[in-house]
Coordinates of C-alpha atoms in Angstrom, one line a residue:
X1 CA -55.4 57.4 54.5
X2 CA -53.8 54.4 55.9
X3 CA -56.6 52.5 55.0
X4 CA -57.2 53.4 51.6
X5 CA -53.5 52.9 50.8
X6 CA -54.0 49.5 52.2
X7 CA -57.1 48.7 49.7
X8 CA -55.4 50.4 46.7
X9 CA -52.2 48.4 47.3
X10 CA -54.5 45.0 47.7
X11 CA -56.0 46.0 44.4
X12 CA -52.3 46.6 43.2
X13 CA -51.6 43.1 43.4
X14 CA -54.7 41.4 42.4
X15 CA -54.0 42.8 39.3
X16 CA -50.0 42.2 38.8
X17 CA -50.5 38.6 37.8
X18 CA -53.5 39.6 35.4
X19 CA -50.9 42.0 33.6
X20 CA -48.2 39.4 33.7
X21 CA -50.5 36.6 32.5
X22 CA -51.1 38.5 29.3
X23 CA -47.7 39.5 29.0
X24 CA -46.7 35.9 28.8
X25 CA -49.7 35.2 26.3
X26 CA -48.7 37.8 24.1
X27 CA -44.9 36.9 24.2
X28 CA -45.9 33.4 23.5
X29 CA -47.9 34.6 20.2
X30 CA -45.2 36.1 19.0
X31 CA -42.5 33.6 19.6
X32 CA -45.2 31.2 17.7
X33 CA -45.8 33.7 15.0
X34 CA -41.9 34.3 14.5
X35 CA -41.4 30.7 14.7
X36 CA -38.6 30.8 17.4
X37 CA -40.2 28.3 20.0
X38 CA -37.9 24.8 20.6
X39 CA -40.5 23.2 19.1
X40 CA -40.7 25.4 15.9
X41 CA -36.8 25.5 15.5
X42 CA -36.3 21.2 16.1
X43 CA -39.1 21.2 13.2
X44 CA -37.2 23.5 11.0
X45 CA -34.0 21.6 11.7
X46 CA -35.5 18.7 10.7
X47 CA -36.9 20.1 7.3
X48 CA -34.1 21.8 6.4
X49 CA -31.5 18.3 7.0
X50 CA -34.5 16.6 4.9
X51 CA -34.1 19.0 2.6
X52 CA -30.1 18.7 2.6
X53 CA -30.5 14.4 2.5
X54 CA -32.7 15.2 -0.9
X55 CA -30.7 17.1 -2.3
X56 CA -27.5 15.1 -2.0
X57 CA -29.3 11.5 -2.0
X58 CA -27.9 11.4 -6.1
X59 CA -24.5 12.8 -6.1
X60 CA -24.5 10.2 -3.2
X61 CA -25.3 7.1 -4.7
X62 CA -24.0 8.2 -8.2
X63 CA -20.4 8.8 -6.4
X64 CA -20.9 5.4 -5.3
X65 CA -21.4 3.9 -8.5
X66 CA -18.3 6.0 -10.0
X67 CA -16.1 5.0 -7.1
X68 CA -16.7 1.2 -7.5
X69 CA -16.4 1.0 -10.9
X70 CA -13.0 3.3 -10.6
X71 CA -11.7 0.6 -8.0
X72 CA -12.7 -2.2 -10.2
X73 CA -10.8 -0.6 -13.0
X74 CA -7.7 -0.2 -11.2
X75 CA -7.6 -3.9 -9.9
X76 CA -8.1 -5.0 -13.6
X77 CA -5.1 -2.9 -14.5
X78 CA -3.3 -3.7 -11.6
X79 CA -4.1 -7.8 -12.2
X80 CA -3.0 -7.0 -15.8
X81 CA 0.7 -5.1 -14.7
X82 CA 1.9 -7.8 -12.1
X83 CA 1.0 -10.1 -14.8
X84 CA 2.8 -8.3 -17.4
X85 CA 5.8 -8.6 -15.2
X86 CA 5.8 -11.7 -14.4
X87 CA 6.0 -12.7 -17.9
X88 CA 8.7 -10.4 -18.6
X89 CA 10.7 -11.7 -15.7
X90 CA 10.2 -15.1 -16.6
X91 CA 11.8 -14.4 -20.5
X92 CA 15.0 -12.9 -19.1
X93 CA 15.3 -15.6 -16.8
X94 CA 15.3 -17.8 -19.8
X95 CA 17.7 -15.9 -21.4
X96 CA 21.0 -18.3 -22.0
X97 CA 19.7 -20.1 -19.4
X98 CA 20.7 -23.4 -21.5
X99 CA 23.9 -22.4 -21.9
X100 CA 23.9 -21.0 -17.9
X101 CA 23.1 -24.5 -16.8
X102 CA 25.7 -26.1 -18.6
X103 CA 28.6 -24.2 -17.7
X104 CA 27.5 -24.0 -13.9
X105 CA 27.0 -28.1 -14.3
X106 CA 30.6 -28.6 -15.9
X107 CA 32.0 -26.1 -13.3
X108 CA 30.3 -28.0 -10.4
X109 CA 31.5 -31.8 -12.1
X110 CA 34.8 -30.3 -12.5
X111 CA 35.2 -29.2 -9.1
X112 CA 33.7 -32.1 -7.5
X113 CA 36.2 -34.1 -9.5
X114 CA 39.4 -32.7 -8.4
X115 CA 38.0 -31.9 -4.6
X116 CA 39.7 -34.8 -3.2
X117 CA 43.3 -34.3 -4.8
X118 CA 42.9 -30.4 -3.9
X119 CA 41.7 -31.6 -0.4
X120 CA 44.5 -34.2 0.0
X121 CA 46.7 -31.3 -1.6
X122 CA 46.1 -28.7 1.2
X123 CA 46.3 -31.0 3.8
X124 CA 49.4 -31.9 3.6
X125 CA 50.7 -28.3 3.1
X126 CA 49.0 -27.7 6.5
X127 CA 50.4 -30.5 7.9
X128 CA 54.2 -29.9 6.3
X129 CA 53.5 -26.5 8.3
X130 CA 52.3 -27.8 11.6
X131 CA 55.6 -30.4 11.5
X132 CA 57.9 -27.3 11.4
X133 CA 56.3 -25.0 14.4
X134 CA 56.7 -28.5 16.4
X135 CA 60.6 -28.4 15.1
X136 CA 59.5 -32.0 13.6
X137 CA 61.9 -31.2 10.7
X138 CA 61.9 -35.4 9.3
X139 CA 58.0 -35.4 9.7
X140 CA 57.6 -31.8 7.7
X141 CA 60.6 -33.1 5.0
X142 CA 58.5 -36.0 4.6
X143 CA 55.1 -34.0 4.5
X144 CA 56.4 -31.9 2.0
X145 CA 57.8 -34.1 -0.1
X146 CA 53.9 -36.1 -0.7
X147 CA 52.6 -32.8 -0.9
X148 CA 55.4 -31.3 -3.8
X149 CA 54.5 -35.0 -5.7
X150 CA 51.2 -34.1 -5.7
X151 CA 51.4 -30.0 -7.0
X152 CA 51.8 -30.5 -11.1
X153 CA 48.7 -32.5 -10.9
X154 CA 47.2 -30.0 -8.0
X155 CA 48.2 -27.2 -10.2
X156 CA 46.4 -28.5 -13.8
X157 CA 43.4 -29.3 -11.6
X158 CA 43.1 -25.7 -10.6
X159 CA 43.8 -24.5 -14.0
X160 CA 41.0 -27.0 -15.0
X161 CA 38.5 -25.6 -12.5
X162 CA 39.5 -22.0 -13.7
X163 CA 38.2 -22.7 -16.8
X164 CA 35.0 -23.9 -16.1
X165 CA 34.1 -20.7 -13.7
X166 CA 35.8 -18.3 -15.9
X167 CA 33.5 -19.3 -18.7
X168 CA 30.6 -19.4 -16.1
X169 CA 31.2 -15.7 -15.0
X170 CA 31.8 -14.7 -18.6
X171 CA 28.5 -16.1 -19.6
X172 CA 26.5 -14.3 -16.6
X173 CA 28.6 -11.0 -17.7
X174 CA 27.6 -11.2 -20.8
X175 CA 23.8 -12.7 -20.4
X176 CA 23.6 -9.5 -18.2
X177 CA 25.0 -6.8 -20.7
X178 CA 22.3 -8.5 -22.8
X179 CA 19.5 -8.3 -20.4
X180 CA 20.1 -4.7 -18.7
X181 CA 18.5 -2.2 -20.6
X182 CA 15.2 -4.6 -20.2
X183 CA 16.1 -4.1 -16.5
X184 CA 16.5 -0.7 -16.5
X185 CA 12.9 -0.3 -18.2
X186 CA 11.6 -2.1 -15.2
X187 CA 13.8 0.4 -12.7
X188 CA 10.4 2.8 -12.1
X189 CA 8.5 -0.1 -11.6
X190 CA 9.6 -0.9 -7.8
X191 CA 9.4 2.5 -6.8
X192 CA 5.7 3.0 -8.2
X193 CA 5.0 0.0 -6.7
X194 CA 5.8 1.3 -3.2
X195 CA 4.2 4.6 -3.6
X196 CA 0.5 2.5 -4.8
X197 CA 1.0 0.4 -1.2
X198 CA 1.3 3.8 0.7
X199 CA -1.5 5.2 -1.1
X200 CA -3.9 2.0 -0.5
X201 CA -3.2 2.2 3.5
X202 CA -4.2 5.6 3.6
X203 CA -7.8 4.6 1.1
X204 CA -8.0 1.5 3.6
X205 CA -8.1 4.0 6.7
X206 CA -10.5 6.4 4.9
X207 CA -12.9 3.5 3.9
X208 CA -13.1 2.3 7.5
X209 CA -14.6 6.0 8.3
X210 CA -16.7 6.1 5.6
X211 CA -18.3 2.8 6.5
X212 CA -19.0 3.5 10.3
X213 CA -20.9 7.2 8.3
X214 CA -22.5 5.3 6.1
X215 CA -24.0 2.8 9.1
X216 CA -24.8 6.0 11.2
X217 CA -26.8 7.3 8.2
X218 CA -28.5 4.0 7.5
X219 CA -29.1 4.1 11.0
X220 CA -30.8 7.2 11.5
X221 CA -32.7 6.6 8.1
X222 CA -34.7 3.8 10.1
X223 CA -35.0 6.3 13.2
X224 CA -36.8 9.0 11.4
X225 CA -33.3 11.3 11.8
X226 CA -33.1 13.3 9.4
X227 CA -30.5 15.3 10.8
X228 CA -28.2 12.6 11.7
X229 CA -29.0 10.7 8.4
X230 CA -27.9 13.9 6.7
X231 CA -24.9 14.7 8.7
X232 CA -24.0 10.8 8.3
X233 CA -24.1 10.9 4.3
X234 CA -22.6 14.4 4.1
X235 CA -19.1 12.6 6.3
X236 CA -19.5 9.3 3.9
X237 CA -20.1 11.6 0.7
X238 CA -16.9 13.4 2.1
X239 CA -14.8 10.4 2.4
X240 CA -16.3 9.1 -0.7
X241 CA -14.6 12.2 -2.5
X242 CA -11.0 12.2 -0.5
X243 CA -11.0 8.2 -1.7
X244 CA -12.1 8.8 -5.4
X245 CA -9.0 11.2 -5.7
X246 CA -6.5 8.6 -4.5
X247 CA -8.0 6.1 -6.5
X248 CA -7.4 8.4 -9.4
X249 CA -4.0 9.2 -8.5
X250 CA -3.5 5.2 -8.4
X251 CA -5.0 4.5 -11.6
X252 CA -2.5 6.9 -13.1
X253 CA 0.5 5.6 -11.6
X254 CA -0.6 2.1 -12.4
X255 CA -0.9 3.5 -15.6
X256 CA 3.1 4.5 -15.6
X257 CA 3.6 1.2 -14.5
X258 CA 2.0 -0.5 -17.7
X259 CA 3.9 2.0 -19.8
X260 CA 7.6 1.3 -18.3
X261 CA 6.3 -2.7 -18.8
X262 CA 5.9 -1.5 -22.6
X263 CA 9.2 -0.3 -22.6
X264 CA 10.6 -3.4 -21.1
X265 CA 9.3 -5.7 -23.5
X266 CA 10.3 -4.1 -26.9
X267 CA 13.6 -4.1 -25.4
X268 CA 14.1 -8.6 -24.4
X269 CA 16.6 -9.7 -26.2
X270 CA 15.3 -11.5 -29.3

């Protein structure tokens, strides 16, 4: 009995690997068949990111074209606008700007010509002062009585000078009644402005992404990657979009900007 339950349990395991053997044949035909193998699963990968690359190869390069023309557009109104305003600040500069330079010119002459008699004038009243903290009473009588010869003619020069910078500051009163609601036009200008500079860091930022996708998609083109050249132009497309609506939202406040530069020219002072 020993014996013969030695020679069944040799034939026993003889024929375990025969049973596993086949086991592993069959499992093999049916991961094949089911198509489930690492092999079979990197090849559907691949298809499928082809598949993926086709399919969004001309949204792709048509969002491209769109987004540069966009961009151009913007620059051309933008280069227009600052322009515009330029111009517009250069014709309110001009505004009474004859009759600005004279008056400043006659107020600068007139000061210039009584600065040493006003000088001379002050002086001594400093000096009168000075005498009488030092209880120098004949210096300060003498002081003050050069300085009192001096105050009719100190006095008209003054008056004089007055004049001149009263009709100066009346002038740059009134040139800026006349100019203001030119100015106020501009006002949303500035702001708009600001809010276009904020906006452009951000599409500056977004375009350095999209070029490093754009190079890792070129870059796995040339590799034969089709799923790294389709993950690389889905993250450019992406970026693509996120810039095209900030260009948008540019264009329409450059837009505002050409309209308040409207406004502020039908309203320069003929």
């Amino acid at each position: 009995m020993i014996y013969s339950a030695g020679k069944e349990s040799s034939r026993n395991r003889k024929a375990v690997p025969v049973y596993f053997r086949r086991l592993a044949g069959l499992l093999i035909v049916l991961v094949l068949l089911t198509g489930n193998s690492p092999l079979a699963a990197a090849a559907g990968d691949w298809d499928s990111a082809l598949e993926e690359f086709h399919d969004l190869y001309e949204d792709y390069t048509g969002l491209q074209v769109t987004l540069k023309a966009e961009i151009s557009r913007n620059q051309t109104l933008r280069k227009q606008n600052t322009s515009d305003l330029s111009a517009i600040n250069s014709q309110l500069q001009s505004i009474n700007q004859t009759l600005l330079n004279r008056l400043k010119s006659e107020a600068e002459a007139m000061q210039k010509k009584h600065a040493p008699l006003l000088e001379q004038y002050t002086t001594l009243g400093k000096q009168a002062s000075a005498a009488r903290k030092a209880n120098n009473q004949k210096s300060a009588a003498s002081l003050n009585l050069k300085r009192n010869k001096l105050k009719a003619s100190a006095t008209a020069a003054r008056a004089e000078i007055k004049v001149k910078t009263t009709a100066l500051a009346e002038a740059r009163k009134s040139t800026a009644a006349k100019i203001k609601p030119t100015k106020d036009a501009l006002v949303p200008v500035s702001a708009l402005r600001k809010q276009i500079t904020a906006e452009n860091k951000k599409v500056s930022e977004l375009l350095a992404i999209r070029s490093e996708a754009d190079k890792r998609y070129k870059a796995a083109v040339k590799a034969g990657d089709a799923v790294a050249a389709a993950a690389g132009m889905k993250l450019s497309y992406a970026k693509m979009s996120e810039i095209r609506v900030m260009v948008q939202q540019m264009y329409s406040w450059e837009q505002k900007i050409s309209a308040a530069l409207r406004t502020a020219e039908s309203k320069i002072p003929k």
